[in-house]
Tab-separated table of C-alpha atoms in Angstrom:
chain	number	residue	atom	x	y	z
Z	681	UNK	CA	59.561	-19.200	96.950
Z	682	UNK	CA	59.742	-20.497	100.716
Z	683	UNK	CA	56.366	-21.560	101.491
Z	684	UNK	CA	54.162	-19.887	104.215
Z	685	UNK	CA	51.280	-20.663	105.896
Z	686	UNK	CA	48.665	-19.106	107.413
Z	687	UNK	CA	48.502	-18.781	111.188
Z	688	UNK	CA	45.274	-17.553	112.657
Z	689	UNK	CA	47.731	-16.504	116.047
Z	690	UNK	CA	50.008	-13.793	114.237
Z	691	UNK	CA	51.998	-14.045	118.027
Z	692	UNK	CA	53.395	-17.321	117.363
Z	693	UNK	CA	55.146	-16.641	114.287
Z	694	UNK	CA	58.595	-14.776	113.834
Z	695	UNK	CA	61.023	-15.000	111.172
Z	696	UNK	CA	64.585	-15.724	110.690
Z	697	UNK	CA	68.036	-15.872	108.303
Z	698	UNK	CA	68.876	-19.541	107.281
Z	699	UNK	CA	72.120	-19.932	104.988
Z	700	UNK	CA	71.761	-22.891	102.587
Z	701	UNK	CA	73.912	-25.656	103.291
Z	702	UNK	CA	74.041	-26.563	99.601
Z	703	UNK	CA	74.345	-23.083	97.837
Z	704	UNK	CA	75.157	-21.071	100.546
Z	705	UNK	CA	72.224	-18.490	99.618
Z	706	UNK	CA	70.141	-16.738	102.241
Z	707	UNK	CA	66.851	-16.772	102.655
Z	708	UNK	CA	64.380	-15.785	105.003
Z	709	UNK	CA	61.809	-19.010	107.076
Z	710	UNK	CA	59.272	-18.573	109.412
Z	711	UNK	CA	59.040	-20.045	112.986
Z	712	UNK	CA	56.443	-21.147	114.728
Z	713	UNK	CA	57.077	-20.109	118.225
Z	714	UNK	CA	54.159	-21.736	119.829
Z	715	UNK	CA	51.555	-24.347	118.127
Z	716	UNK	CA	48.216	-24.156	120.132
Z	717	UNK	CA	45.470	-26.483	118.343
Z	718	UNK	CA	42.535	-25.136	119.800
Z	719	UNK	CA	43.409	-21.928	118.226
Z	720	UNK	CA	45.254	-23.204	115.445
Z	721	UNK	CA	43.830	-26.543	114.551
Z	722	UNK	CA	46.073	-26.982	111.610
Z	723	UNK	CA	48.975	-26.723	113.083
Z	724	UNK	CA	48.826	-30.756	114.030
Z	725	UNK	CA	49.672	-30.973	110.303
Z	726	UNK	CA	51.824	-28.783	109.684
Z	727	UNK	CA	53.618	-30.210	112.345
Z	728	UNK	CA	53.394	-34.080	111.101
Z	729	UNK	CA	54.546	-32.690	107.424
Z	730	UNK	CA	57.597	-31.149	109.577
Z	731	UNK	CA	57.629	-28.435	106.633
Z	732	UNK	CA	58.561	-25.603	109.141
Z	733	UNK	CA	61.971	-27.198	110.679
Z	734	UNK	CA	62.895	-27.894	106.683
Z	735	UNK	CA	62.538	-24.582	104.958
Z	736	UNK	CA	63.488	-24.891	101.226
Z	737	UNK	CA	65.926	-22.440	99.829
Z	738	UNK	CA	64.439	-20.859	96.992
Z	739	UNK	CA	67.741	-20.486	95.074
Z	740	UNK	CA	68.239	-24.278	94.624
Z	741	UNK	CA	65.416	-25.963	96.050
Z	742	UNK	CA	67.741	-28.008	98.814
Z	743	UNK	CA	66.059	-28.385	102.401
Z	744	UNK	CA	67.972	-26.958	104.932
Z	745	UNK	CA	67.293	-27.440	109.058
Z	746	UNK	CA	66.580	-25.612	111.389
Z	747	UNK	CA	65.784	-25.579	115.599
Z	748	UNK	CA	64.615	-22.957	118.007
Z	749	UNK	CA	62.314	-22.813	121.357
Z	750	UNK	CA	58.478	-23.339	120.815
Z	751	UNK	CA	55.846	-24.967	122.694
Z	752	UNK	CA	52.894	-27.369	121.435
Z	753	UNK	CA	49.623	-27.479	123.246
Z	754	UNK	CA	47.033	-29.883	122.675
Z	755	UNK	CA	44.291	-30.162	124.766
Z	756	UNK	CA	41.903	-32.644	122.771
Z	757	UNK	CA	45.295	-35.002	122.935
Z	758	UNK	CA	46.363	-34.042	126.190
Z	759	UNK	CA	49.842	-33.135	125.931
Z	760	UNK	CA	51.865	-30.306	126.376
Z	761	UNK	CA	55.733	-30.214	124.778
Z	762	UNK	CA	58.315	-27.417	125.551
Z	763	UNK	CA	60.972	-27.423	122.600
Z	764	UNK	CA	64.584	-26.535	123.917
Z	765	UNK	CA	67.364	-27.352	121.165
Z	766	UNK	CA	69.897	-29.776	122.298
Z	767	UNK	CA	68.055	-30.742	125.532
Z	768	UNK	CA	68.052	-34.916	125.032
Z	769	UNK	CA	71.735	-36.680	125.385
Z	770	UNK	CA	73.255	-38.021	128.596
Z	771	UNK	CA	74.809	-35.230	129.473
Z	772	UNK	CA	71.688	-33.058	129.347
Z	773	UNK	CA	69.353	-34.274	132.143
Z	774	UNK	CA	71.069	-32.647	134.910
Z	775	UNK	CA	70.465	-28.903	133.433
Z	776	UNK	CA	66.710	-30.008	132.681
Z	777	UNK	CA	66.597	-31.009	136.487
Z	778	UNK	CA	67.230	-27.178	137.096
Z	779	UNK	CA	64.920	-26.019	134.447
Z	780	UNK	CA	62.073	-27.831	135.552
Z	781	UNK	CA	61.091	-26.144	138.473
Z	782	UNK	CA	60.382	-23.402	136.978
Z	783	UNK	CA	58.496	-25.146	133.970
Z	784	UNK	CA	56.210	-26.938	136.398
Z	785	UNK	CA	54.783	-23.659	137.000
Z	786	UNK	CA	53.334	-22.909	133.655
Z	787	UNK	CA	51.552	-27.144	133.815
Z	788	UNK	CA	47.972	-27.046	133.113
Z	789	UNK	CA	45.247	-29.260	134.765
Z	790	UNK	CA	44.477	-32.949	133.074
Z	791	UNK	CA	47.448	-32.438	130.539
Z	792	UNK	CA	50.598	-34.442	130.536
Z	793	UNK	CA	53.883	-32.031	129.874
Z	794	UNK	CA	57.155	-32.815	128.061
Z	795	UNK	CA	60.068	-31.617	127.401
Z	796	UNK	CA	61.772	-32.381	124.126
Z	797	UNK	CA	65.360	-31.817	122.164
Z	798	UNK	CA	63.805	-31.732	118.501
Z	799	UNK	CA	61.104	-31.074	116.278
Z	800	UNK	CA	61.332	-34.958	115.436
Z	801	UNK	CA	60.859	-35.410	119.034
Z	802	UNK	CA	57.416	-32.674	118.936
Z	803	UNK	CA	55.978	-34.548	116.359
Z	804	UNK	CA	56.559	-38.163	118.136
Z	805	UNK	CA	54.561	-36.618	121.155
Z	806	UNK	CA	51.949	-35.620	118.960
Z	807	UNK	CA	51.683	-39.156	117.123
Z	808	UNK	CA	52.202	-41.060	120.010
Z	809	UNK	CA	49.200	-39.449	122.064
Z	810	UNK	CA	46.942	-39.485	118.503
Z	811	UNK	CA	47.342	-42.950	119.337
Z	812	UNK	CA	46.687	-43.077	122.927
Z	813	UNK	CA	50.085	-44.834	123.494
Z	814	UNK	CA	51.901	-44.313	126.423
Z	815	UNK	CA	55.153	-42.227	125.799
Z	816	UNK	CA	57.490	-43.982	127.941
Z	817	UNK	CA	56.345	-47.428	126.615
Z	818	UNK	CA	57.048	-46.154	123.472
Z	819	UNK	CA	60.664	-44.903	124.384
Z	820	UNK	CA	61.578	-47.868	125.724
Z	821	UNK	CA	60.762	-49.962	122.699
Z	822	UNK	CA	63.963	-48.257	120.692
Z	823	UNK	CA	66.613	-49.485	121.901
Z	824	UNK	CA	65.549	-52.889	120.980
Z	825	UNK	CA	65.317	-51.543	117.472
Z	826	UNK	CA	68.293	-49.452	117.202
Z	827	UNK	CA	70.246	-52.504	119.482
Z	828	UNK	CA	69.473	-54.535	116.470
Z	829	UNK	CA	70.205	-52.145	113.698
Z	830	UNK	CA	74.075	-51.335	115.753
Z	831	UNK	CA	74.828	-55.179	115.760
Z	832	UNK	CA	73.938	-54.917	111.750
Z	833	UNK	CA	76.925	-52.536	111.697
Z	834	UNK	CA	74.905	-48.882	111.510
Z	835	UNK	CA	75.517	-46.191	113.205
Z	836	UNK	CA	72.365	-44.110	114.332
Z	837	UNK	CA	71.648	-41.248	115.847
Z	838	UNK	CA	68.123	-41.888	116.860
Z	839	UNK	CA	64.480	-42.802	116.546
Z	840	UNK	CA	61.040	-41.305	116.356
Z	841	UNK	CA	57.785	-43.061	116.334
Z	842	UNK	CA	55.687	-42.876	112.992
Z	843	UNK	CA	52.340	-44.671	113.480
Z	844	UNK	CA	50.726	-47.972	114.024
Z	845	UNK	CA	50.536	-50.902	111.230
Z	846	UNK	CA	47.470	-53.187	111.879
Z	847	UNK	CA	48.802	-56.557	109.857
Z	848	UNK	CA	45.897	-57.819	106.894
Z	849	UNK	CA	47.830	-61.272	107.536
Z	850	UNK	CA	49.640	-63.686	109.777
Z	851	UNK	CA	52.985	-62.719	107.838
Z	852	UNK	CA	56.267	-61.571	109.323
Z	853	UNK	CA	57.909	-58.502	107.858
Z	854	UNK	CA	61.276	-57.198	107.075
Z	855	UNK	CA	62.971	-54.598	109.355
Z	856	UNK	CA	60.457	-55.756	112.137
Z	857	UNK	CA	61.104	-57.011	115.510
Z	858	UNK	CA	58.587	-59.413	117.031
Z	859	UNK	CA	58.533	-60.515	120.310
Z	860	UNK	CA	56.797	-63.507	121.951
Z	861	UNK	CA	55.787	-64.883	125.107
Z	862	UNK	CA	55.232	-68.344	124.312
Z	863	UNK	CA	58.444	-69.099	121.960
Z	864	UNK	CA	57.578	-69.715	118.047
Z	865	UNK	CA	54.005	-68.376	118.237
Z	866	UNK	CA	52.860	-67.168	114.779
Z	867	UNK	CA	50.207	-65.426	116.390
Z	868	UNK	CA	52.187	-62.491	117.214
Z	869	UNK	CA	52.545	-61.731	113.167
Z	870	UNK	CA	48.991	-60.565	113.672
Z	871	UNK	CA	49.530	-58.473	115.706
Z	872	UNK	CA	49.887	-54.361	115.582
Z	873	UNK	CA	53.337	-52.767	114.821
Z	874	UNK	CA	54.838	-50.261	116.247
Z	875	UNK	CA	56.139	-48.145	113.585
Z	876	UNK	CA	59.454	-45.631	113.693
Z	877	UNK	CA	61.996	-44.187	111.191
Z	878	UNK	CA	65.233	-44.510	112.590
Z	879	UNK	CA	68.241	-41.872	111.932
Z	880	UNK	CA	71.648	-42.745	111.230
Z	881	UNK	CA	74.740	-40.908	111.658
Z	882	UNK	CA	74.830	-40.324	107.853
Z	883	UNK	CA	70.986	-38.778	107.675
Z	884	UNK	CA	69.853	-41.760	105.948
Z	885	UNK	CA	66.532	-42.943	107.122
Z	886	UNK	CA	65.527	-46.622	108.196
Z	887	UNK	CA	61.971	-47.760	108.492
Z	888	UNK	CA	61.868	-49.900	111.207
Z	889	UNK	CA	59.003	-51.766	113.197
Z	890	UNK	CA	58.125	-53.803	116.990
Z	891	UNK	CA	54.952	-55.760	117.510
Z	892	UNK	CA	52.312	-55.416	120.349
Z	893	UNK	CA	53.798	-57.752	122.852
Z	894	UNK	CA	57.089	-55.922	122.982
Z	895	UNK	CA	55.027	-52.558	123.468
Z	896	UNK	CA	53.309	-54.486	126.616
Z	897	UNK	CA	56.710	-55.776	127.505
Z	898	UNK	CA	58.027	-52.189	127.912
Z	899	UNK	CA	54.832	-51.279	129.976
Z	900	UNK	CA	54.811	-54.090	132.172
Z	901	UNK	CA	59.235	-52.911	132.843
Z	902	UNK	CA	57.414	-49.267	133.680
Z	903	UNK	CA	55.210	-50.794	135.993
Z	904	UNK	CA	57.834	-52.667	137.739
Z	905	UNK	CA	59.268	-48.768	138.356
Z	906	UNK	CA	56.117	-47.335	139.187
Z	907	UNK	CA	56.648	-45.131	135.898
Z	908	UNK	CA	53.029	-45.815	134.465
Z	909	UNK	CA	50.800	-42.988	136.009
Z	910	UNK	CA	51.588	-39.600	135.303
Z	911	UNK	CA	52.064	-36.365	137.661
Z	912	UNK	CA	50.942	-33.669	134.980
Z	913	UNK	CA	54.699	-31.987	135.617
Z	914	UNK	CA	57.303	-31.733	132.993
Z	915	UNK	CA	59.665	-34.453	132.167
Z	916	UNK	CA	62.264	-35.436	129.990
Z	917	UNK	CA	61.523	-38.709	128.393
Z	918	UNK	CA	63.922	-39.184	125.271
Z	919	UNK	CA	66.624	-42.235	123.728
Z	920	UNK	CA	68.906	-41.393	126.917
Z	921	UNK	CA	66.479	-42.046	129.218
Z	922	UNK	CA	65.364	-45.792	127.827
Z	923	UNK	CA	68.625	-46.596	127.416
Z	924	UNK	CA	68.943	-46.181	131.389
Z	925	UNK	CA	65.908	-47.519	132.224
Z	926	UNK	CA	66.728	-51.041	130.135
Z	927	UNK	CA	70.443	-50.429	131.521
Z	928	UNK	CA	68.984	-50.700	135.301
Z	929	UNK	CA	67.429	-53.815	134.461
Z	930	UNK	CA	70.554	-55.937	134.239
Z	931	UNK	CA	72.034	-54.094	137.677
């Protein structure tokens, strides 16, 4: 049976049909239509464990996927994310422009507000300000990554930040970037990594990481466009975005 958890705000939750992919059965998931952690203190979680975007049909035990509009509101964290399915992608930025205004209205005080494209992208904000990282720092460290991984000969879709590595030893890893300021410097093997799992094309997943100076790297570029303090009103900060940003650079 489709797991189901208990929500102590019955208002957030609706249901809908999903038709496996695999078996073609249907089967009824649950939807969380807004995750509020003061009420709901769980649902940071459930949200990591992403169970609720990958319903499991009960016929053959295959994940399916799933996307609809919700909200997550985290006060202790200080964020605020609006989901709306297929917002992130060049081509999407304009329409958010429009949607916006009216977003702005429902900002509350001392929180920062974003707008995302996925549940990947939910969970990222959630991680992200767990860690007290800025977002668009963050951002802008993937296409370095997913630069790398394209000249390699993948094709990928995109990339969502995971958590932070703190090194036990001065000793470079595989499928890690590092970054230095002072050419061959061993020193920067000590320091933190940036971790993401990076989507290709194909669904396969890639673990991929970036150390601490590249992270400071990408703040010090947001400085340079005054992007570092925030205005509390809803943006769109997603792949599409960084790739612009590191694009305007070179101009």
């Amino acid at each position: 049976m489709n797991q189901f958890y208990p929500i102590k705000s019955p208002w957030a939750v609706s249901r809908t049909t999903v038709q496996c992919r695999n078996c073609n059965s249907i089967f009824t998931a649950e939807m969380i239509n807004s995750i509020d952690t003061f009420l709901w203190p769980e649902g940071r979680e459930v949200l990591d464990e992403e169970k609720f975007f990958h319903p499991v049909c009960p016929q053959c035990q295959a994940r399916a996927e799933i996307s609809y509009r919700s909200r997550y509101f985290d006060r202790e964290l200080g964020v605020a994310a609006v989901l709306i399915p297929g917002i992130e992608g060049t081509d999407t930025h304009e329409m958010f422009e429009h949607m916006s205004a009216y977003m702005d209205r429902l900002a509350l005080p001392g929180m920062e507000h974003r707008a995302v494209g996925s549940f990947y992208a939910m969970a990222e904000q959630m991680r992200i300000h767990k860690y007290h990282l800025n977002d668009r720092a963050v951002q802008l460290l993937k296409p370095f990554m997913i630069g790398s991984l394209q000249s390699r000969g993948f094709e990928v879709w995109n990339g969502f930040f995971t958590g932070v590595l703190h090194p036990k030893e001065a000793k470079r890893m595989d499928d890690t970037i590092y970054f230095s300021l002072q050419g061959e410097d061993e020193a920067v093997y000590r320091e933190d990594v940036y971790q993401f799992h990076i989507y290709l094309t194909n669904g396969d997943i890639i673990p991929h990481g970036i150390n601490q100076t590249a992270y400071q790297i990408c703040l010090n570029i947001l400085r340079e466009k005054g992007l570092v303090e925030d205005d509390g009103l809803f943006h769109l900060y997603d792949l599409s975005w960084a790739i612009n940003v590191h694009n305007s650079l070179q101009r």
